[in-house]
Structure formats: C-alpha cells, structure tokens
Amino acid sequence: MSPGGAAQRIDNAEDQAHTEHRQIGDVAERTGLSLRTIRYYEEVALVAPSARSHGGFRLYTEADIARFALVARMRPLGFSLDEMRDLLEALDTTTRIGVGPGERAGAQARVSVFQASVEERVAGLRRQLDAAETLARSLRSEALLSPDVVVTTPEDALAAHYATERVL
C-alpha cells in the first residue's frame, strides 16, 4: 500500500490472523519515536498505517515499522521530509511487482544517490568527531602543562597558549 493511500479496515479475527498488525504504541516502543511523531509522519505521507481496526485504531505491519525505523535513521542526518519521501518511494519502486525495467533502474539510481549522500554525511560527521576528539585531548592535556613544556604539535601549542593566558 502506498504511504498516502487509504488503510484497509480489519473487521474480523480471521483477517487479523493472516497479517500481524501492531498498534501505534507498540510501534513507538519499537522505533523510539513518539506517538506524536508517528502521527505526524502519517500526516505528511511518509508512512501510513496498513489497516485500521474496527474501532478505528491505526494498525501497522512489520514493513511499516521498518519504514519508520528508516525515517528515524535519516532524521539526525538532516534529510528533509521530501528527501525521505523520495527515498521511500524509490525503495518501494525497486521492490514493487509489475514495475518496468526502466522505472526500476531509475529508482535504483535514486537509491544510489541517497547512499552516496549518506556516505558523504558520515564522512563529514567523522571529520567533526575527529576535530572534537582533538580538542578534547588538547583540553585534557592543558591541565598538565607547565611553562617549561616543549610545544611540538598544534594541539600542544593551543594548550600552551591557554595555559599561558591563565597564568597572566
């Protein structure tokens, strides 16, 4: 089912037994997303419940939960809602039955672009982490510095500079 499509209604126990459905609270617990966030992702057509109970409760499948988990992993990397939606649609297209080879190849190319973007973001985060670790080491060593310390690295120079400022 498409994320923006209407959910089927599960009206009897026999239908429910054929497909394992989870209520929104279970989805929140498994994904770490809040109920509000799950509802918001439904509003913006990222993920829709696969079904509704007779009482109107949202019901989600394992595939829906996997979509929520993917969105949750994309969010801290700064992907926009449109980018998330595009990736989800591309992934759906690559696995949908009846999709022509050209359309499938186009979707696979879009997924590859996202993969490259994620790898670039990871590299950027690693550079930030390296810089933060360097600064943390410098700050730790600053407490051990004395005016007689020989400066041999940029980190030592930074630490010595701040140590000298404290003395003055």
Coordinates of C-alpha atoms in Angstrom, one line a residue, residues 14-155:
E14 CA -9.7 -14.3 10.8
D15 CA -8.3 -11.3 8.7
Q16 CA -6.2 -10.2 11.6
A17 CA -4.6 -13.6 11.9
H18 CA -3.3 -13.6 8.4
T19 CA -1.2 -10.4 8.9
E20 CA 0.5 -9.4 12.1
H21 CA -0.5 -5.9 12.9
R22 CA 0.8 -3.7 15.7
Q23 CA -0.9 -0.7 17.3
I24 CA 0.7 2.7 17.4
G25 CA 2.0 2.3 21.0
D26 CA 3.9 -0.9 20.0
V27 CA 5.4 0.9 17.0
A28 CA 6.5 3.8 19.2
E29 CA 8.2 1.4 21.6
R30 CA 10.0 -0.5 18.9
T31 CA 11.2 2.6 17.0
G32 CA 11.8 5.0 19.7
L33 CA 9.5 7.5 18.1
S34 CA 6.8 9.4 20.0
L35 CA 3.2 8.9 19.2
R36 CA 3.0 12.5 18.0
T37 CA 5.9 11.9 15.6
I38 CA 4.3 8.7 14.2
R39 CA 1.1 10.6 13.6
Y40 CA 3.0 13.5 12.0
Y41 CA 4.8 11.1 9.6
E42 CA 1.3 9.8 8.7
E43 CA 0.1 13.4 8.1
V44 CA 3.0 14.2 5.8
A45 CA 2.5 10.9 3.9
L46 CA 5.8 9.3 4.9
V47 CA 4.2 6.2 6.4
A48 CA 0.6 5.3 6.6
P49 CA -1.0 2.6 8.8
S50 CA -1.6 -0.6 6.7
A51 CA -5.0 -1.0 8.3
R52 CA -7.4 0.2 10.9
S53 CA -9.2 -1.9 13.5
H54 CA -13.0 -2.0 13.7
G55 CA -12.7 0.6 16.4
G56 CA -10.6 2.9 14.2
F57 CA -7.2 2.2 15.8
R58 CA -4.1 2.5 13.5
L59 CA -2.6 -0.8 12.7
Y60 CA 0.9 -1.3 11.3
T61 CA 2.8 -4.2 9.8
E62 CA 6.5 -5.1 10.1
A63 CA 7.1 -3.3 6.8
D64 CA 5.5 -0.1 8.2
I65 CA 7.7 -0.4 11.3
A66 CA 10.8 -0.8 9.0
R67 CA 9.8 2.4 7.2
F68 CA 9.5 4.3 10.5
A69 CA 12.9 3.0 11.5
L70 CA 14.5 4.1 8.2
V71 CA 12.9 7.6 8.7
A72 CA 14.2 7.7 12.3
R73 CA 17.8 7.0 11.0
M74 CA 17.5 9.6 8.3
R75 CA 16.3 12.4 10.6
P76 CA 19.5 13.0 12.5
L77 CA 21.4 13.2 9.3
G78 CA 19.5 16.2 8.2
F79 CA 17.4 14.8 5.4
S80 CA 14.3 16.8 4.6
L81 CA 10.8 15.3 4.6
D82 CA 10.8 15.5 0.7
E83 CA 14.1 13.6 0.6
M84 CA 12.8 11.0 3.0
R85 CA 9.6 10.6 0.9
D86 CA 11.7 10.3 -2.3
L87 CA 13.9 7.6 -0.8
L88 CA 10.9 5.6 0.5
E89 CA 9.2 5.9 -2.9
A90 CA 12.4 4.8 -4.7
L91 CA 12.7 1.8 -2.4
D92 CA 9.1 0.9 -2.9
T93 CA 9.6 1.1 -6.7
T94 CA 12.6 -1.2 -6.6
T95 CA 10.6 -4.0 -4.9
R96 CA 7.2 -3.5 -6.4
I97 CA 5.9 -6.2 -8.7
G98 CA 5.0 -5.1 -12.2
V99 CA 7.4 -2.2 -12.4
G100 CA 9.1 -1.9 -15.8
P101 CA 12.9 -2.3 -16.1
G102 CA 13.4 1.4 -16.9
E103 CA 11.4 2.6 -13.9
R104 CA 13.2 0.1 -11.6
A105 CA 16.6 1.2 -12.9
G106 CA 15.6 4.9 -12.3
A107 CA 14.5 4.0 -8.8
Q108 CA 17.8 2.1 -8.1
A109 CA 19.8 5.1 -9.4
R110 CA 17.9 7.4 -6.9
V111 CA 18.7 4.9 -4.1
S112 CA 22.4 5.0 -5.1
V113 CA 22.3 8.8 -5.0
F114 CA 20.9 8.6 -1.4
Q115 CA 23.6 6.1 -0.5
A116 CA 26.3 8.4 -1.7
S117 CA 24.7 11.3 0.2
V118 CA 24.6 9.3 3.4
E119 CA 28.3 8.3 2.9
E120 CA 29.2 11.9 2.4
R121 CA 27.4 12.9 5.6
V122 CA 29.0 10.1 7.5
A123 CA 32.5 11.3 6.3
G124 CA 31.6 14.9 7.4
L125 CA 30.5 13.6 10.8
R126 CA 33.7 11.6 11.2
R127 CA 35.7 14.8 10.4
Q128 CA 33.7 16.7 13.1
L129 CA 34.2 13.9 15.5
D130 CA 38.0 13.9 14.8
A131 CA 38.1 17.6 15.4
A132 CA 36.1 17.3 18.7
E133 CA 38.4 14.5 19.9
T134 CA 41.5 16.6 19.1
L135 CA 40.0 19.5 21.0
A136 CA 39.1 17.2 24.0
R137 CA 42.7 15.8 24.1
S138 CA 44.1 19.3 24.0
L139 CA 41.9 20.4 26.8
R140 CA 42.8 17.4 28.9
S141 CA 46.5 18.0 28.4
E142 CA 46.1 21.7 29.2
A143 CA 45.7 20.8 32.9
L144 CA 49.1 19.0 32.8
L145 CA 51.0 21.8 31.1
S146 CA 53.7 23.9 32.8
P147 CA 55.6 26.9 31.4
D148 CA 58.6 24.5 30.7
V149 CA 56.6 22.3 28.3
V150 CA 58.1 21.9 24.8
V151 CA 55.5 22.5 22.2
T152 CA 55.7 20.0 19.3
T153 CA 52.2 19.8 17.9
P154 CA 49.4 22.2 17.1
E155 CA 47.4 20.7 20.0

